Amino acid sequence: MKVLLIIDMLKDFMEEGGSLYCGEESEKIIPFIKQKIDEYHASGDKVIYICDAHDADDKEFKTFAAHAVKGSNGGEVIDELIPQEDDIIIEKQTLEPFYKTDLDGILKELAPDVVEVTGVCTSICIIETVGGLNARGYKTLVHKDGVADFDAEAHNFALKHMERVYGAEII
């Protein structure tokens, strides 16, 4: 059993005009992620969407512009990657997806041999997710073609950090 994590592929991050648009580079990862989702669905492996879902007055908005507010258009998964009925959706209110979510319990129940990570932003929510996976002992793969960031330098640092510190395989 494998698990594919799709992290924050939301309109506020991925569409021009979104409150935290990650830029044109981020749009380049969409076809790769779509291909991975199709592969997972075909093989019967599990796809999990991890999505910011903030209250309108979330404390995170002191650091970042308001984004992915629950029920808003910007908080929706982009049209190209709409979840299917059997996919799991985890809503998170922090950068760290294990905090006050069901992710830990779901992964324990699924007991994957490997967790593959895709989405945005490499230097923020991707690295936080990989750190959490490492702390829980999961073999983790991060696809270079499936992650992006608005900051190229931070993106490259995060990839190196995830490999060297968290033991993720960067492919």
mmCIF file with all atom_site columns, C-alpha atoms in Angstrom:
data_model
loop_
_atom_site.group_PDB
_atom_site.id
_atom_site.type_symbol
_atom_site.label_atom_id
_atom_site.label_alt_id
_atom_site.label_comp_id
_atom_site.label_asym_id
_atom_site.label_entity_id
_atom_site.label_seq_id
_atom_site.pdbx_PDB_ins_code
_atom_site.Cartn_x
_atom_site.Cartn_y
_atom_site.Cartn_z
_atom_site.occupancy
_atom_site.B_iso_or_equiv
_atom_site.pdbx_formal_charge
_atom_site.auth_seq_id
_atom_site.auth_comp_id
_atom_site.auth_asym_id
_atom_site.auth_atom_id
_atom_site.pdbx_PDB_model_num
ATOM 1   C CA . MET A 1 1   ? 0.000   0.000  0.000   1.00 0.00 ? 1   MET A CA 1
ATOM 2   C CA . LYS A 1 2   ? 1.215   3.463  -0.944  1.00 0.00 ? 2   LYS A CA 1
ATOM 3   C CA . VAL A 1 3   ? -0.183  6.872  -0.023  1.00 0.00 ? 3   VAL A CA 1
ATOM 4   C CA . LEU A 1 4   ? 0.018   9.998  -2.158  1.00 0.00 ? 4   LEU A CA 1
ATOM 5   C CA . LEU A 1 5   ? -0.288  13.306 -0.318  1.00 0.00 ? 5   LEU A CA 1
ATOM 6   C CA . ILE A 1 6   ? -1.536  16.308 -2.302  1.00 0.00 ? 6   ILE A CA 1
ATOM 7   C CA . ILE A 1 7   ? -0.717  19.362 -0.192  1.00 0.00 ? 7   ILE A CA 1
ATOM 8   C CA . ASP A 1 8   ? -2.442  22.741 -0.538  1.00 0.00 ? 8   ASP A CA 1
ATOM 9   C CA . MET A 1 9   ? -3.218  22.561 -4.247  1.00 0.00 ? 9   MET A CA 1
ATOM 10  C CA . LEU A 1 10  ? -5.796  25.240 -3.596  1.00 0.00 ? 10  LEU A CA 1
ATOM 11  C CA . LYS A 1 11  ? -6.947  28.172 -5.696  1.00 0.00 ? 11  LYS A CA 1
ATOM 12  C CA . ASP A 1 12  ? -5.454  30.773 -3.334  1.00 0.00 ? 12  ASP A CA 1
ATOM 13  C CA . PHE A 1 13  ? -1.995  29.219 -3.887  1.00 0.00 ? 13  PHE A CA 1
ATOM 14  C CA . MET A 1 14  ? -2.266  28.025 -7.465  1.00 0.00 ? 14  MET A CA 1
ATOM 15  C CA . GLU A 1 15  ? -4.253  30.603 -9.417  1.00 0.00 ? 15  GLU A CA 1
ATOM 16  C CA . GLU A 1 16  ? -3.028  34.006 -10.478 1.00 0.00 ? 16  GLU A CA 1
ATOM 17  C CA . GLY A 1 17  ? -4.802  36.510 -8.262  1.00 0.00 ? 17  GLY A CA 1
ATOM 18  C CA . GLY A 1 18  ? -4.955  34.073 -5.345  1.00 0.00 ? 18  GLY A CA 1
ATOM 19  C CA . SER A 1 19  ? -3.988  35.673 -2.055  1.00 0.00 ? 19  SER A CA 1
ATOM 20  C CA . LEU A 1 20  ? -0.810  33.553 -1.739  1.00 0.00 ? 20  LEU A CA 1
ATOM 21  C CA . TYR A 1 21  ? -0.211  32.700 -5.398  1.00 0.00 ? 21  TYR A CA 1
ATOM 22  C CA . CYS A 1 22  ? 2.970   30.643 -5.682  1.00 0.00 ? 22  CYS A CA 1
ATOM 23  C CA . GLY A 1 23  ? 3.750   31.870 -9.193  1.00 0.00 ? 23  GLY A CA 1
ATOM 24  C CA . GLU A 1 24  ? 4.041   30.423 -12.650 1.00 0.00 ? 24  GLU A CA 1
ATOM 25  C CA . GLU A 1 25  ? 6.554   27.794 -11.525 1.00 0.00 ? 25  GLU A CA 1
ATOM 26  C CA . SER A 1 26  ? 3.901   26.240 -9.319  1.00 0.00 ? 26  SER A CA 1
ATOM 27  C CA . GLU A 1 27  ? 1.548   25.780 -12.256 1.00 0.00 ? 27  GLU A CA 1
ATOM 28  C CA . LYS A 1 28  ? 4.125   23.522 -13.930 1.00 0.00 ? 28  LYS A CA 1
ATOM 29  C CA . ILE A 1 29  ? 3.628   20.806 -11.285 1.00 0.00 ? 29  ILE A CA 1
ATOM 30  C CA . ILE A 1 30  ? -0.095  20.349 -11.988 1.00 0.00 ? 30  ILE A CA 1
ATOM 31  C CA . PRO A 1 31  ? 0.249   17.838 -14.887 1.00 0.00 ? 31  PRO A CA 1
ATOM 32  C CA . PHE A 1 32  ? 2.728   15.730 -12.892 1.00 0.00 ? 32  PHE A CA 1
ATOM 33  C CA . ILE A 1 33  ? 0.441   15.619 -9.850  1.00 0.00 ? 33  ILE A CA 1
ATOM 34  C CA . LYS A 1 34  ? -2.550  14.763 -12.046 1.00 0.00 ? 34  LYS A CA 1
ATOM 35  C CA . GLN A 1 35  ? -0.560  11.870 -13.542 1.00 0.00 ? 35  GLN A CA 1
ATOM 36  C CA . LYS A 1 36  ? 0.370   10.601 -10.055 1.00 0.00 ? 36  LYS A CA 1
ATOM 37  C CA . ILE A 1 37  ? -3.259  10.805 -8.914  1.00 0.00 ? 37  ILE A CA 1
ATOM 38  C CA . ASP A 1 38  ? -4.357  8.809  -11.967 1.00 0.00 ? 38  ASP A CA 1
ATOM 39  C CA . GLU A 1 39  ? -1.674  6.172  -11.269 1.00 0.00 ? 39  GLU A CA 1
ATOM 40  C CA . TYR A 1 40  ? -2.783  5.856  -7.649  1.00 0.00 ? 40  TYR A CA 1
ATOM 41  C CA . HIS A 1 41  ? -6.444  5.556  -8.555  1.00 0.00 ? 41  HIS A CA 1
ATOM 42  C CA . ALA A 1 42  ? -5.632  2.889  -11.164 1.00 0.00 ? 42  ALA A CA 1
ATOM 43  C CA . SER A 1 43  ? -3.546  0.850  -8.706  1.00 0.00 ? 43  SER A CA 1
ATOM 44  C CA . GLY A 1 44  ? -5.995  1.135  -5.809  1.00 0.00 ? 44  GLY A CA 1
ATOM 45  C CA . ASP A 1 45  ? -3.538  2.997  -3.616  1.00 0.00 ? 45  ASP A CA 1
ATOM 46  C CA . LYS A 1 46  ? -4.740  5.894  -1.453  1.00 0.00 ? 46  LYS A CA 1
ATOM 47  C CA . VAL A 1 47  ? -4.801  9.596  -2.336  1.00 0.00 ? 47  VAL A CA 1
ATOM 48  C CA . ILE A 1 48  ? -5.015  12.073 0.536   1.00 0.00 ? 48  ILE A CA 1
ATOM 49  C CA . TYR A 1 49  ? -5.561  15.787 0.027   1.00 0.00 ? 49  TYR A CA 1
ATOM 50  C CA . ILE A 1 50  ? -4.211  17.980 2.817   1.00 0.00 ? 50  ILE A CA 1
ATOM 51  C CA . CYS A 1 51  ? -5.811  21.403 2.586   1.00 0.00 ? 51  CYS A CA 1
ATOM 52  C CA . ASP A 1 52  ? -5.551  24.621 4.520   1.00 0.00 ? 52  ASP A CA 1
ATOM 53  C CA . ALA A 1 53  ? -8.991  25.489 5.881   1.00 0.00 ? 53  ALA A CA 1
ATOM 54  C CA . HIS A 1 54  ? -8.838  28.611 8.020   1.00 0.00 ? 54  HIS A CA 1
ATOM 55  C CA . ASP A 1 55  ? -11.354 30.536 10.060  1.00 0.00 ? 55  ASP A CA 1
ATOM 56  C CA . ALA A 1 56  ? -11.830 34.122 8.881   1.00 0.00 ? 56  ALA A CA 1
ATOM 57  C CA . ASP A 1 57  ? -9.907  35.444 11.908  1.00 0.00 ? 57  ASP A CA 1
ATOM 58  C CA . ASP A 1 58  ? -7.161  32.789 11.959  1.00 0.00 ? 58  ASP A CA 1
ATOM 59  C CA . LYS A 1 59  ? -4.007  33.818 13.854  1.00 0.00 ? 59  LYS A CA 1
ATOM 60  C CA . GLU A 1 60  ? -1.899  32.650 10.872  1.00 0.00 ? 60  GLU A CA 1
ATOM 61  C CA . PHE A 1 61  ? -3.110  35.747 9.032   1.00 0.00 ? 61  PHE A CA 1
ATOM 62  C CA . LYS A 1 62  ? -0.755  37.815 11.204  1.00 0.00 ? 62  LYS A CA 1
ATOM 63  C CA . THR A 1 63  ? 2.100   36.148 9.307   1.00 0.00 ? 63  THR A CA 1
ATOM 64  C CA . PHE A 1 64  ? 0.527   35.438 5.915   1.00 0.00 ? 64  PHE A CA 1
ATOM 65  C CA . ALA A 1 65  ? -2.212  37.170 3.945   1.00 0.00 ? 65  ALA A CA 1
ATOM 66  C CA . ALA A 1 66  ? -5.673  35.739 4.562   1.00 0.00 ? 66  ALA A CA 1
ATOM 67  C CA . HIS A 1 67  ? -5.993  32.567 2.480   1.00 0.00 ? 67  HIS A CA 1
ATOM 68  C CA . ALA A 1 68  ? -7.955  29.342 2.152   1.00 0.00 ? 68  ALA A CA 1
ATOM 69  C CA . VAL A 1 69  ? -10.761 30.533 4.379   1.00 0.00 ? 69  VAL A CA 1
ATOM 70  C CA . LYS A 1 70  ? -13.287 27.758 4.938   1.00 0.00 ? 70  LYS A CA 1
ATOM 71  C CA . GLY A 1 71  ? -16.072 27.973 2.371   1.00 0.00 ? 71  GLY A CA 1
ATOM 72  C CA . SER A 1 72  ? -14.245 30.461 0.159   1.00 0.00 ? 72  SER A CA 1
ATOM 73  C CA . ASN A 1 73  ? -13.420 29.983 -3.511  1.00 0.00 ? 73  ASN A CA 1
ATOM 74  C CA . GLY A 1 74  ? -9.710  30.338 -2.684  1.00 0.00 ? 74  GLY A CA 1
ATOM 75  C CA . GLY A 1 75  ? -9.957  27.423 -0.267  1.00 0.00 ? 75  GLY A CA 1
ATOM 76  C CA . GLU A 1 76  ? -11.108 25.015 -2.978  1.00 0.00 ? 76  GLU A CA 1
ATOM 77  C CA . VAL A 1 77  ? -8.875  22.438 -4.673  1.00 0.00 ? 77  VAL A CA 1
ATOM 78  C CA . ILE A 1 78  ? -7.979  23.584 -8.195  1.00 0.00 ? 78  ILE A CA 1
ATOM 79  C CA . ASP A 1 79  ? -10.255 22.314 -10.955 1.00 0.00 ? 79  ASP A CA 1
ATOM 80  C CA . GLU A 1 80  ? -7.566  20.118 -12.525 1.00 0.00 ? 80  GLU A CA 1
ATOM 81  C CA . LEU A 1 81  ? -7.160  18.043 -9.348  1.00 0.00 ? 81  LEU A CA 1
ATOM 82  C CA . ILE A 1 82  ? -10.680 17.681 -7.924  1.00 0.00 ? 82  ILE A CA 1
ATOM 83  C CA . PRO A 1 83  ? -10.759 14.827 -5.378  1.00 0.00 ? 83  PRO A CA 1
ATOM 84  C CA . GLN A 1 84  ? -12.687 11.679 -6.210  1.00 0.00 ? 84  GLN A CA 1
ATOM 85  C CA . GLU A 1 85  ? -15.198 10.049 -3.908  1.00 0.00 ? 85  GLU A CA 1
ATOM 86  C CA . ASP A 1 86  ? -12.720 7.554  -2.403  1.00 0.00 ? 86  ASP A CA 1
ATOM 87  C CA . ASP A 1 87  ? -10.017 10.159 -1.785  1.00 0.00 ? 87  ASP A CA 1
ATOM 88  C CA . ILE A 1 88  ? -9.495  11.445 1.738   1.00 0.00 ? 88  ILE A CA 1
ATOM 89  C CA . ILE A 1 89  ? -9.520  15.169 2.496   1.00 0.00 ? 89  ILE A CA 1
ATOM 90  C CA . ILE A 1 90  ? -7.785  16.461 5.616   1.00 0.00 ? 90  ILE A CA 1
ATOM 91  C CA . GLU A 1 91  ? -8.427  20.066 6.597   1.00 0.00 ? 91  GLU A CA 1
ATOM 92  C CA . LYS A 1 92  ? -5.657  21.733 8.570   1.00 0.00 ? 92  LYS A CA 1
ATOM 93  C CA . GLN A 1 93  ? -5.366  25.099 10.272  1.00 0.00 ? 93  GLN A CA 1
ATOM 94  C CA . THR A 1 94  ? -1.612  25.124 10.761  1.00 0.00 ? 94  THR A CA 1
ATOM 95  C CA . LEU A 1 95  ? 1.472   24.529 8.645   1.00 0.00 ? 95  LEU A CA 1
ATOM 96  C CA . GLU A 1 96  ? 1.883   21.124 10.312  1.00 0.00 ? 96  GLU A CA 1
ATOM 97  C CA . PRO A 1 97  ? -0.752  18.672 9.022   1.00 0.00 ? 97  PRO A CA 1
ATOM 98  C CA . PHE A 1 98  ? -0.686  16.298 11.998  1.00 0.00 ? 98  PHE A CA 1
ATOM 99  C CA . TYR A 1 99  ? -1.741  19.002 14.478  1.00 0.00 ? 99  TYR A CA 1
ATOM 100 C CA . LYS A 1 100 ? -5.403  18.545 15.480  1.00 0.00 ? 100 LYS A CA 1
ATOM 101 C CA . THR A 1 101 ? -6.252  16.462 12.390  1.00 0.00 ? 101 THR A CA 1
ATOM 102 C CA . ASP A 1 102 ? -6.987  12.785 11.716  1.00 0.00 ? 102 ASP A CA 1
ATOM 103 C CA . LEU A 1 103 ? -3.898  12.349 9.535   1.00 0.00 ? 103 LEU A CA 1
ATOM 104 C CA . ASP A 1 104 ? -1.887  10.349 12.085  1.00 0.00 ? 104 ASP A CA 1
ATOM 105 C CA . GLY A 1 105 ? -4.722  7.893  12.721  1.00 0.00 ? 105 GLY A CA 1
ATOM 106 C CA . ILE A 1 106 ? -5.492  7.497  9.020   1.00 0.00 ? 106 ILE A CA 1
ATOM 107 C CA . LEU A 1 107 ? -1.864  6.737  8.192   1.00 0.00 ? 107 LEU A CA 1
ATOM 108 C CA . LYS A 1 108 ? -1.619  4.261  11.081  1.00 0.00 ? 108 LYS A CA 1
ATOM 109 C CA . GLU A 1 109 ? -4.720  2.485  9.785   1.00 0.00 ? 109 GLU A CA 1
ATOM 110 C CA . LEU A 1 110 ? -3.483  2.437  6.174   1.00 0.00 ? 110 LEU A CA 1
ATOM 111 C CA . ALA A 1 111 ? 0.048   1.406  7.225   1.00 0.00 ? 111 ALA A CA 1
ATOM 112 C CA . PRO A 1 112 ? 1.655   2.461  3.940   1.00 0.00 ? 112 PRO A CA 1
ATOM 113 C CA . ASP A 1 113 ? 5.006   1.104  2.796   1.00 0.00 ? 113 ASP A CA 1
ATOM 114 C CA . VAL A 1 114 ? 5.754   4.545  1.385   1.00 0.00 ? 114 VAL A CA 1
ATOM 115 C CA . VAL A 1 115 ? 4.238   8.031  1.468   1.00 0.00 ? 115 VAL A CA 1
ATOM 116 C CA . GLU A 1 116 ? 4.780   10.172 -1.623  1.00 0.00 ? 116 GLU A CA 1
ATOM 117 C CA . VAL A 1 117 ? 4.544   13.940 -1.172  1.00 0.00 ? 117 VAL A CA 1
ATOM 118 C CA . THR A 1 118 ? 3.458   16.566 -3.715  1.00 0.00 ? 118 THR A CA 1
ATOM 119 C CA . GLY A 1 119 ? 2.107   20.121 -3.579  1.00 0.00 ? 119 GLY A CA 1
ATOM 120 C CA . VAL A 1 120 ? 3.065   23.577 -2.324  1.00 0.00 ? 120 VAL A CA 1
ATOM 121 C CA . CYS A 1 121 ? 4.953   25.314 -0.759  1.00 0.00 ? 121 CYS A CA 1
ATOM 122 C CA . THR A 1 122 ? 8.155   23.283 -0.545  1.00 0.00 ? 122 THR A CA 1
ATOM 123 C CA . SER A 1 123 ? 9.717   25.502 2.119   1.00 0.00 ? 123 SER A CA 1
ATOM 124 C CA . ILE A 1 124 ? 6.595   25.742 4.261   1.00 0.00 ? 124 ILE A CA 1
ATOM 125 C CA . CYS A 1 125 ? 3.915   23.038 4.341   1.00 0.00 ? 125 CYS A CA 1
ATOM 126 C CA . ILE A 1 126 ? 5.832   20.406 2.373   1.00 0.00 ? 126 ILE A CA 1
ATOM 127 C CA . ILE A 1 127 ? 8.845   20.504 4.698   1.00 0.00 ? 127 ILE A CA 1
ATOM 128 C CA . GLU A 1 128 ? 6.561   20.525 7.774   1.00 0.00 ? 128 GLU A CA 1
ATOM 129 C CA . THR A 1 129 ? 4.719   17.474 6.440   1.00 0.00 ? 129 THR A CA 1
ATOM 130 C CA . VAL A 1 130 ? 7.913   15.579 5.659   1.00 0.00 ? 130 VAL A CA 1
ATOM 131 C CA . GLY A 1 131 ? 9.257   16.358 9.133   1.00 0.00 ? 131 GLY A CA 1
ATOM 132 C CA . GLY A 1 132 ? 6.073   14.953 10.649  1.00 0.00 ? 132 GLY A CA 1
ATOM 133 C CA . LEU A 1 133 ? 6.260   11.838 8.501   1.00 0.00 ? 133 LEU A CA 1
ATOM 134 C CA . ASN A 1 134 ? 9.892   11.326 9.505   1.00 0.00 ? 134 ASN A CA 1
ATOM 135 C CA . ALA A 1 135 ? 9.055   11.681 13.204  1.00 0.00 ? 135 ALA A CA 1
ATOM 136 C CA . ARG A 1 136 ? 6.461   8.923  12.769  1.00 0.00 ? 136 ARG A CA 1
ATOM 137 C CA . GLY A 1 137 ? 8.800   6.580  10.911  1.00 0.00 ? 137 GLY A CA 1
ATOM 138 C CA . TYR A 1 138 ? 7.304   6.655  7.398   1.00 0.00 ? 138 TYR A CA 1
ATOM 139 C CA . LYS A 1 139 ? 9.419   6.052  4.321   1.00 0.00 ? 139 LYS A CA 1
ATOM 140 C CA . THR A 1 140 ? 8.912   9.265  2.376   1.00 0.00 ? 140 THR A CA 1
ATOM 141 C CA . LEU A 1 141 ? 9.440   10.232 -1.257  1.00 0.00 ? 141 LEU A CA 1
ATOM 142 C CA . VAL A 1 142 ? 9.297   13.821 -2.455  1.00 0.00 ? 142 VAL A CA 1
ATOM 143 C CA . HIS A 1 143 ? 8.891   14.364 -6.172  1.00 0.00 ? 143 HIS A CA 1
ATOM 144 C CA . LYS A 1 144 ? 10.928  17.320 -7.476  1.00 0.00 ? 144 LYS A CA 1
ATOM 145 C CA . ASP A 1 145 ? 8.483   17.589 -10.384 1.00 0.00 ? 145 ASP A CA 1
ATOM 146 C CA . GLY A 1 146 ? 5.566   17.605 -7.942  1.00 0.00 ? 146 GLY A CA 1
ATOM 147 C CA . VAL A 1 147 ? 6.534   20.365 -5.487  1.00 0.00 ? 147 VAL A CA 1
ATOM 148 C CA . ALA A 1 148 ? 6.960   24.111 -5.916  1.00 0.00 ? 148 ALA A CA 1
ATOM 149 C CA . ASP A 1 149 ? 7.558   27.292 -3.986  1.00 0.00 ? 149 ASP A CA 1
ATOM 150 C CA . PHE A 1 150 ? 7.378   31.024 -4.653  1.00 0.00 ? 150 PHE A CA 1
ATOM 151 C CA . ASP A 1 151 ? 11.018  31.295 -3.499  1.00 0.00 ? 151 ASP A CA 1
ATOM 152 C CA . ALA A 1 152 ? 13.534  29.268 -5.563  1.00 0.00 ? 152 ALA A CA 1
ATOM 153 C CA . GLU A 1 153 ? 16.289  29.522 -2.954  1.00 0.00 ? 153 GLU A CA 1
ATOM 154 C CA . ALA A 1 154 ? 13.992  28.369 -0.150  1.00 0.00 ? 154 ALA A CA 1
ATOM 155 C CA . HIS A 1 155 ? 12.682  25.559 -2.391  1.00 0.00 ? 155 HIS A CA 1
ATOM 156 C CA . ASN A 1 156 ? 16.206  24.228 -3.011  1.00 0.00 ? 156 ASN A CA 1
ATOM 157 C CA . PHE A 1 157 ? 17.135  24.492 0.664   1.00 0.00 ? 157 PHE A CA 1
ATOM 158 C CA . ALA A 1 158 ? 13.968  22.635 1.663   1.00 0.00 ? 158 ALA A CA 1
ATOM 159 C CA . LEU A 1 159 ? 14.677  19.778 -0.748  1.00 0.00 ? 159 LEU A CA 1
ATOM 160 C CA . LYS A 1 160 ? 18.213  19.385 0.650   1.00 0.00 ? 160 LYS A CA 1
ATOM 161 C CA . HIS A 1 161 ? 16.963  19.642 4.236   1.00 0.00 ? 161 HIS A CA 1
ATOM 162 C CA . MET A 1 162 ? 14.255  17.015 3.719   1.00 0.00 ? 162 MET A CA 1
ATOM 163 C CA . GLU A 1 163 ? 16.809  14.644 2.234   1.00 0.00 ? 163 GLU A CA 1
ATOM 164 C CA . ARG A 1 164 ? 19.668  15.251 4.678   1.00 0.00 ? 164 ARG A CA 1
ATOM 165 C CA . VAL A 1 165 ? 17.768  15.808 7.909   1.00 0.00 ? 165 VAL A CA 1
ATOM 166 C CA . TYR A 1 166 ? 14.474  13.923 7.453   1.00 0.00 ? 166 TYR A CA 1
ATOM 167 C CA . GLY A 1 167 ? 15.821  11.103 5.312   1.00 0.00 ? 167 GLY A CA 1
ATOM 168 C CA . ALA A 1 168 ? 13.288  11.645 2.524   1.00 0.00 ? 168 ALA A CA 1
ATOM 169 C CA . GLU A 1 169 ? 14.133  10.304 -0.879  1.00 0.00 ? 169 GLU A CA 1
ATOM 170 C CA . ILE A 1 170 ? 14.057  13.194 -3.340  1.00 0.00 ? 170 ILE A CA 1
ATOM 171 C CA . ILE A 1 171 ? 13.295  11.893 -6.829  1.00 0.00 ? 171 ILE A CA 1
#
